[in-house]
Amino acid sequence: MNAERDEDAQLFHTSPRPDPLRCRQASYPIVVPVEARYADMDVNGHLNNLALESLHENARATMNSRAAPGIYRRGRRSLRLVAAQNVVHFLAEAHWPATIHAGVGVGRLGNTSYVASSALFVDGACLSVCDTVLVAVADDGRPISIPEDMRTALSALTLGRRE
């Protein structure tokens, strides 16, 4: 019976709560203000978790376009990025209207992938943190090494550094 319980435990995984430093806006090299939209509210009157996740996604795109200018231009894209994992911790509620500060940086940089780490803040309070593993892939979907110029730019955007 214990063997079954141990086996079952491996089927489920939760991520530990984020390091408190992740909840400090100063930890992020890029911080951009974003106005919450009225449409982002749910029936409970607070900003919906999916709306917050879309702000994390936009922060990632902002960082990616700074690290690899032109990465999102149709027909001229030289590199594809795919999300292999996305973990979001929702820590506090926010209400409309609000100015949200989206902070983003590189949590880890590997050969073919990196972790885009972001957080959302309202009046200095951390609403949520997100870690997304992004993998560089070739046209056939196989992982490829991150180009050196992009790697250099991403290295300058690691958490704890400021632009």
mmCIF file of C-alpha atoms in Angstrom, residues 71-142:
data_model
loop_
_atom_site.group_PDB
_atom_site.id
_atom_site.type_symbol
_atom_site.label_atom_id
_atom_site.label_comp_id
_atom_site.label_asym_id
_atom_site.label_seq_id
_atom_site.Cartn_x
_atom_site.Cartn_y
_atom_site.Cartn_z
ATOM 1 C CA ILE A 71 11.534 38.228 -33.432
ATOM 2 C CA TYR A 72 7.798 38.764 -33.872
ATOM 3 C CA ARG A 73 7.830 40.253 -37.391
ATOM 4 C CA ARG A 74 5.879 38.005 -39.710
ATOM 5 C CA GLY A 75 7.856 36.778 -42.656
ATOM 6 C CA ARG A 76 11.123 38.070 -41.205
ATOM 7 C CA ARG A 77 11.321 35.950 -38.080
ATOM 8 C CA SER A 78 14.711 34.286 -37.675
ATOM 9 C CA LEU A 79 13.887 32.300 -34.542
ATOM 10 C CA ARG A 80 10.849 30.608 -33.043
ATOM 11 C CA LEU A 81 10.211 30.385 -29.314
ATOM 12 C CA VAL A 82 7.780 27.907 -27.803
ATOM 13 C CA ALA A 83 6.582 27.803 -24.216
ATOM 14 C CA ALA A 84 7.459 24.453 -22.651
ATOM 15 C CA GLN A 85 6.227 25.239 -19.140
ATOM 16 C CA ASN A 86 4.296 28.050 -17.480
ATOM 17 C CA VAL A 87 3.872 28.403 -13.706
ATOM 18 C CA VAL A 88 1.909 31.289 -12.201
ATOM 19 C CA HIS A 89 1.472 32.104 -8.520
ATOM 20 C CA PHE A 90 -1.472 34.399 -7.826
ATOM 21 C CA LEU A 91 -0.666 36.196 -4.572
ATOM 22 C CA ALA A 92 -3.122 39.084 -4.182
ATOM 23 C CA GLU A 93 -6.242 40.598 -5.707
ATOM 24 C CA ALA A 94 -6.449 43.819 -7.679
ATOM 25 C CA HIS A 95 -9.393 45.886 -8.806
ATOM 26 C CA TRP A 96 -10.129 48.168 -11.724
ATOM 27 C CA PRO A 97 -9.056 50.901 -12.279
ATOM 28 C CA ALA A 98 -5.400 50.174 -11.640
ATOM 29 C CA THR A 99 -1.982 50.850 -13.059
ATOM 30 C CA ILE A 100 -0.084 47.579 -13.024
ATOM 31 C CA HIS A 101 3.694 47.535 -13.251
ATOM 32 C CA ALA A 102 4.869 44.430 -15.086
ATOM 33 C CA GLY A 103 8.439 43.455 -14.247
ATOM 34 C CA VAL A 104 10.309 40.879 -16.303
ATOM 35 C CA GLY A 105 13.785 39.398 -16.550
ATOM 36 C CA VAL A 106 15.658 36.173 -17.201
ATOM 37 C CA GLY A 107 15.503 33.697 -14.332
ATOM 38 C CA ARG A 108 17.799 31.116 -15.934
ATOM 39 C CA LEU A 109 19.619 30.897 -19.249
ATOM 40 C CA GLY A 110 20.431 27.520 -20.779
ATOM 41 C CA ASN A 111 21.722 26.397 -24.167
ATOM 42 C CA THR A 112 18.388 25.970 -25.976
ATOM 43 C CA SER A 113 16.013 27.495 -23.426
ATOM 44 C CA TYR A 114 15.588 30.187 -20.819
ATOM 45 C CA VAL A 115 13.148 31.076 -18.090
ATOM 46 C CA ALA A 116 11.267 34.340 -18.543
ATOM 47 C CA SER A 117 10.457 35.424 -14.984
ATOM 48 C CA SER A 118 7.861 38.123 -14.454
ATOM 49 C CA ALA A 119 5.806 39.734 -11.707
ATOM 50 C CA LEU A 120 2.887 42.148 -11.560
ATOM 51 C CA PHE A 121 2.660 44.980 -9.031
ATOM 52 C CA VAL A 122 -0.004 47.492 -7.994
ATOM 53 C CA ASP A 123 1.109 50.271 -5.648
ATOM 54 C CA GLY A 124 4.196 48.194 -4.818
ATOM 55 C CA ALA A 125 2.198 45.095 -3.814
ATOM 56 C CA CYS A 126 2.975 41.919 -5.755
ATOM 57 C CA LEU A 127 -0.125 40.423 -7.399
ATOM 58 C CA SER A 128 1.474 37.443 -9.091
ATOM 59 C CA VAL A 129 4.729 35.957 -10.298
ATOM 60 C CA CYS A 130 5.218 33.797 -13.366
ATOM 61 C CA ASP A 131 8.004 31.602 -14.724
ATOM 62 C CA THR A 132 7.813 30.442 -18.326
ATOM 63 C CA VAL A 133 10.357 28.126 -19.921
ATOM 64 C CA LEU A 134 10.885 29.268 -23.510
ATOM 65 C CA VAL A 135 12.669 26.973 -25.959
ATOM 66 C CA ALA A 136 14.316 28.088 -29.205
ATOM 67 C CA VAL A 137 13.236 25.749 -31.996
ATOM 68 C CA ALA A 138 14.002 25.221 -35.670
ATOM 69 C CA ASP A 139 11.273 25.144 -38.314
ATOM 70 C CA ASP A 140 10.916 21.388 -37.788
ATOM 71 C CA GLY A 141 10.288 21.909 -34.055
ATOM 72 C CA ARG A 142 13.628 20.600 -32.800
#
